[in-house]
Amino acid sequence: MTTLALHVSPTAVSKDLALRRTLLKQQWRQQLADLTDLSYEALAPIDEDADDGSEANGRHVTRQLLTAARQQLADTEAALGRLDDGSYGLCGDCSNPINAERLEILPAARYCIACQATRSRRR
Ligand SMILES: [Zn+2]
């Protein structure tokens, strides 16, 4: 692996963080809309005629999606909080900078790849 020396000016970093904040806010709005849709779906009246198990199965899937949507929204809110307190982009475990490509793909990432892998193995 080659190590590239990065010559990033503080202005470029703050522009990058401003862009990141805009993207996270867009993501937050979309996730909130998804969560709202799923909540309505979960509250919809049960179809008594469809008693073949598909109704219960659909409810189960909706509840799982709802749980995942709540978690994604919380992760995005936490990332916006880290932008505010200046800890955005630093791993929550080892405090090393999180790989820029990882943040590009997962703007709300809390941990670097190595720490995330360790956490995933522990589960
Ligand atoms: Zn780490």
Coordinates of N, CA and C and ligand atoms in Angstrom, one line a residue:
M1 N 0.8 -1.2 0.0 CA 0.0 0.0 0.0 C 0.9 1.3 0.0
T2 N 0.5 2.2 -0.8 CA 1.3 3.5 -0.8 C 0.6 4.5 0.1
T3 N 1.4 5.3 0.7 CA 0.9 6.4 1.5 C 1.0 7.7 0.8
L4 N -0.1 8.4 0.6 CA -0.1 9.7 -0.1 C 0.0 10.8 0.9
A5 N 0.9 11.7 0.6 CA 0.9 12.9 1.5 C -0.2 13.8 1.0
L6 N -1.1 14.2 2.0 CA -2.2 15.0 1.6 C -1.9 16.5 2.0
H7 N -2.0 17.3 1.0 CA -1.8 18.8 1.2 C -3.2 19.4 1.2
V8 N -3.9 19.4 2.3 CA -5.2 19.9 2.3 C -5.2 21.2 3.2
S9 N -5.6 22.3 2.6 CA -5.6 23.5 3.3 C -6.8 23.5 4.3
P10 N -6.7 24.3 5.4 CA -7.8 24.4 6.4 C -9.1 24.8 5.7
T11 N -9.0 25.7 4.7 CA -10.2 26.2 4.0 C -10.9 25.0 3.3
A12 N -10.1 24.1 2.6 CA -10.6 23.0 1.9 C -11.3 22.0 2.9
V13 N -10.7 21.9 4.1 CA -11.3 21.0 5.1 C -12.7 21.6 5.6
S14 N -12.7 22.9 5.8 CA -14.0 23.5 6.3 C -15.0 23.5 5.2
K15 N -14.6 23.6 3.9 CA -15.6 23.5 2.8 C -16.1 22.1 2.8
D16 N -15.2 21.1 3.0 CA -15.6 19.7 3.0 C -16.6 19.4 4.1
L17 N -16.3 20.0 5.3 CA -17.2 19.7 6.4 C -18.6 20.4 6.2
A18 N -18.6 21.6 5.5 CA -19.8 22.3 5.2 C -20.6 21.4 4.2
L19 N -19.9 20.8 3.2 CA -20.6 19.9 2.3 C -21.1 18.7 3.0
R20 N -20.3 18.2 3.9 CA -20.7 17.0 4.7 C -22.0 17.3 5.5
R21 N -22.0 18.5 6.1 CA -23.2 18.9 6.9 C -24.4 18.9 6.0
T22 N -24.3 19.6 4.8 CA -25.4 19.7 3.9 C -25.9 18.3 3.5
L23 N -25.0 17.4 3.2 CA -25.4 16.0 2.8 C -26.1 15.3 4.0
L24 N -25.5 15.4 5.2 CA -26.1 14.8 6.3 C -27.5 15.3 6.6
K25 N -27.7 16.6 6.4 CA -29.0 17.2 6.7 C -30.0 16.7 5.7
Q26 N -29.6 16.6 4.4 CA -30.4 16.0 3.3 C -30.8 14.5 3.7
Q27 N -29.8 13.8 4.1 CA -30.0 12.4 4.5 C -31.0 12.3 5.7
W28 N -30.8 13.2 6.7 CA -31.7 13.2 7.9 C -33.1 13.5 7.4
R29 N -33.4 14.4 6.5 CA -34.7 14.7 6.1 C -35.3 13.5 5.4
Q30 N -34.5 12.8 4.5 CA -35.0 11.7 3.8 C -35.3 10.5 4.8
Q31 N -34.4 10.3 5.8 CA -34.6 9.3 6.7 C -35.9 9.5 7.6
L32 N -36.1 10.8 7.9 CA -37.3 11.2 8.7 C -38.5 10.9 7.9
A33 N -38.5 11.2 6.6 CA -39.7 11.0 5.7 C -39.9 9.4 5.6
D34 N -38.8 8.7 5.5 CA -39.0 7.2 5.4 C -39.6 6.7 6.7
L35 N -39.1 7.2 7.9 CA -39.6 6.7 9.2 C -41.0 7.1 9.3
T36 N -41.4 8.2 8.8 CA -42.8 8.7 8.9 C -43.7 7.7 8.1
D37 N -43.3 7.4 6.9 CA -44.0 6.5 6.0 C -44.2 5.1 6.7
L38 N -43.1 4.6 7.2 CA -43.1 3.3 7.8 C -44.0 3.3 9.1
S39 N -44.0 4.4 9.8 CA -44.9 4.5 11.0 C -46.3 4.5 10.6
Y40 N -46.7 5.2 9.5 CA -48.1 5.1 9.0 C -48.4 3.7 8.6
E41 N -47.5 3.0 7.9 CA -47.7 1.6 7.5 C -47.9 0.7 8.7
A42 N -47.1 0.9 9.7 CA -47.2 0.1 10.9 C -48.5 0.3 11.6
L43 N -49.1 1.5 11.5 CA -50.4 1.8 12.2 C -51.6 1.5 11.4
A44 N -51.4 1.1 10.1 CA -52.6 0.9 9.2 C -53.4 -0.3 9.8
P45 N -54.7 -0.2 9.6 CA -55.6 -1.2 10.2 C -55.2 -2.6 9.6
I46 N -55.4 -3.6 10.4 CA -55.1 -5.0 9.9 C -56.2 -5.5 9.0
D47 N -55.8 -6.1 7.9 CA -56.8 -6.6 6.9 C -57.2 -8.0 7.4
E48 N -58.4 -8.1 8.0 CA -58.9 -9.3 8.6 C -59.1 -10.4 7.5
D49 N -59.4 -10.0 6.3 CA -59.7 -11.0 5.2 C -58.4 -11.8 4.8
A50 N -57.2 -11.1 4.9 CA -56.0 -11.7 4.5 C -55.4 -12.5 5.6
D51 N -56.0 -13.6 5.9 CA -55.6 -14.4 7.1 C -54.7 -15.6 6.7
D52 N -53.8 -15.4 5.7 CA -52.9 -16.4 5.3 C -51.5 -16.3 5.8
G53 N -51.3 -15.4 6.8 CA -50.0 -15.2 7.4 C -49.2 -14.1 6.7
S54 N -49.7 -13.7 5.6 CA -48.9 -12.6 4.9 C -49.0 -11.3 5.6
E55 N -50.2 -11.1 6.2 CA -50.4 -9.9 7.0 C -49.4 -9.8 8.2
A56 N -49.4 -10.9 8.9 CA -48.5 -10.9 10.1 C -47.0 -10.8 9.6
N57 N -46.7 -11.5 8.5 CA -45.3 -11.4 8.0 C -45.0 -10.0 7.6
G58 N -45.9 -9.3 6.9 CA -45.7 -7.9 6.4 C -45.5 -7.0 7.6
R59 N -46.3 -7.2 8.7 CA -46.1 -6.4 9.9 C -44.7 -6.6 10.5
H60 N -44.3 -7.9 10.5 CA -43.0 -8.2 11.1 C -41.9 -7.4 10.3
V61 N -42.0 -7.5 9.0 CA -41.0 -6.8 8.1 C -41.0 -5.3 8.4
T62 N -42.3 -4.8 8.5 CA -42.4 -3.3 8.7 C -41.8 -2.9 10.0
R63 N -42.0 -3.7 11.1 CA -41.4 -3.4 12.4 C -39.8 -3.4 12.3
Q64 N -39.3 -4.4 11.6 CA -37.8 -4.5 11.4 C -37.3 -3.3 10.6
L65 N -38.0 -2.9 9.6 CA -37.6 -1.7 8.8 C -37.7 -0.4 9.7
L66 N -38.8 -0.4 10.5 CA -38.9 0.8 11.4 C -37.8 0.9 12.4
T67 N -37.4 -0.3 13.0 CA -36.2 -0.3 13.9 C -35.0 0.2 13.2
A68 N -34.7 -0.3 12.0 CA -33.5 0.1 11.2 C -33.6 1.6 10.8
A69 N -34.8 2.1 10.5 CA -34.9 3.5 10.1 C -34.7 4.4 11.3
R70 N -35.2 4.0 12.5 CA -34.9 4.8 13.7 C -33.4 4.8 14.0
Q71 N -32.7 3.7 13.8 CA -31.3 3.6 14.1 C -30.5 4.5 13.1
Q72 N -30.9 4.5 11.8 CA -30.2 5.3 10.8 C -30.4 6.8 11.1
L73 N -31.6 7.1 11.5 CA -31.9 8.5 11.9 C -31.1 9.0 13.1
A74 N -31.0 8.1 14.1 CA -30.2 8.4 15.3 C -28.7 8.5 14.9
D75 N -28.2 7.7 14.0 CA -26.8 7.7 13.6 C -26.5 9.0 12.9
T76 N -27.5 9.5 12.0 CA -27.3 10.7 11.3 C -27.3 11.9 12.3
E77 N -28.2 11.9 13.2 CA -28.3 13.0 14.2 C -27.0 13.0 15.0
A78 N -26.4 11.8 15.4 CA -25.2 11.8 16.1 C -24.0 12.4 15.3
A79 N -24.0 12.1 14.0 CA -23.0 12.6 13.1 C -23.1 14.1 13.0
L80 N -24.3 14.6 12.9 CA -24.5 16.1 12.9 C -24.0 16.7 14.2
G81 N -24.2 16.0 15.3 CA -23.7 16.5 16.6 C -22.2 16.5 16.7
R82 N -21.6 15.5 16.1 CA -20.1 15.4 16.0 C -19.5 16.6 15.2
L83 N -20.3 16.9 14.1 CA -19.9 18.1 13.3 C -19.9 19.3 14.1
D84 N -20.9 19.5 15.0 CA -21.0 20.6 15.9 C -19.9 20.7 16.9
D85 N -19.6 19.5 17.5 CA -18.6 19.5 18.6 C -17.1 19.3 18.1
G86 N -17.0 19.2 16.8 CA -15.6 19.1 16.2 C -15.0 17.7 16.2
S87 N -15.8 16.7 16.6 CA -15.2 15.3 16.7 C -15.6 14.5 15.4
Y88 N -16.3 15.2 14.4 CA -16.6 14.5 13.2 C -15.4 14.0 12.5
G89 N -15.5 12.7 12.0 CA -14.4 12.1 11.2 C -13.3 11.4 12.1
L90 N -13.5 11.5 13.4 CA -12.5 10.8 14.3 C -13.3 9.6 14.8
C91 N -12.5 8.5 14.9 CA -13.1 7.2 15.3 C -13.5 7.3 16.8
G92 N -14.7 6.8 17.1 CA -15.2 6.9 18.5 C -14.5 5.9 19.4
D93 N -13.7 5.0 18.9 CA -12.9 4.1 19.8 C -11.5 4.5 19.9
C94 N -10.8 4.5 18.7 CA -9.3 4.7 18.8 C -8.9 6.2 18.5
S95 N -9.9 7.1 18.2 CA -9.7 8.5 18.0 C -8.9 8.8 16.7
N96 N -8.5 7.8 15.9 CA -7.8 8.1 14.7 C -8.8 8.6 13.6
P97 N -8.3 9.4 12.6 CA -9.2 9.8 11.6 C -9.8 8.7 10.8
I98 N -11.1 8.8 10.5 CA -11.8 7.8 9.8 C -11.4 8.0 8.3
N99 N -11.1 6.9 7.6 CA -10.8 7.0 6.2 C -11.8 7.8 5.4
A100 N -11.3 8.8 4.6 CA -12.2 9.7 3.8 C -13.1 9.0 2.9
E101 N -12.7 7.9 2.3 CA -13.6 7.1 1.4 C -14.7 6.5 2.2
R102 N -14.4 6.0 3.4 CA -15.4 5.4 4.2 C -16.5 6.5 4.6
L103 N -16.0 7.7 4.9 CA -17.0 8.8 5.2 C -17.8 9.2 3.9
E104 N -17.1 9.0 2.8 CA -17.8 9.4 1.5 C -19.0 8.4 1.3
I105 N -18.8 7.2 1.6 CA -19.8 6.1 1.5 C -20.8 6.1 2.6
L106 N -20.3 6.3 3.9 CA -21.1 6.3 5.1 C -20.8 7.5 5.9
P107 N -21.5 8.7 5.5 CA -21.2 9.9 6.1 C -21.4 9.9 7.6
A108 N -22.3 9.0 8.1 CA -22.6 9.0 9.5 C -21.7 8.0 10.3
A109 N -20.7 7.4 9.6 CA -19.8 6.4 10.2 C -19.2 6.9 11.5
R110 N -19.3 6.1 12.6 CA -18.7 6.5 13.9 C -17.4 5.9 14.2
Y111 N -17.1 4.8 13.5 CA -15.8 4.1 13.8 C -15.0 3.9 12.5
C112 N -13.7 3.8 12.7 CA -12.8 3.5 11.6 C -13.1 2.0 11.2
I113 N -12.6 1.6 10.0 CA -12.8 0.3 9.5 C -12.4 -0.8 10.5
A114 N -11.2 -0.6 11.1 CA -10.6 -1.6 12.0 C -11.5 -1.8 13.2
C115 N -11.8 -0.6 13.8 CA -12.7 -0.7 15.1 C -14.1 -1.2 14.8
Q116 N -14.6 -0.9 13.6 CA -16.0 -1.4 13.2 C -15.9 -2.9 13.1
A117 N -14.8 -3.4 12.5 CA -14.7 -4.8 12.3 C -14.6 -5.5 13.6
T118 N -13.8 -4.9 14.6 CA -13.7 -5.5 15.9 C -15.1 -5.5 16.6
R119 N -15.8 -4.4 16.5 CA -17.2 -4.4 17.1 C -18.1 -5.4 16.5
S120 N -18.0 -5.6 15.2 CA -18.9 -6.5 14.5 C -18.6 -8.0 14.9
R121 N -17.3 -8.2 15.2 CA -16.9 -9.6 15.6 C -17.4 -9.9 17.0
R122 N -17.4 -8.8 17.9 CA -17.9 -9.0 19.3 C -19.3 -9.3 19.4
R123 N -20.2 -8.9 18.4 CA -21.6 -9.1 18.5 C -22.0 -10.6 18.3
Ligands
ZN1 ZN -10.9 3.2 15.3

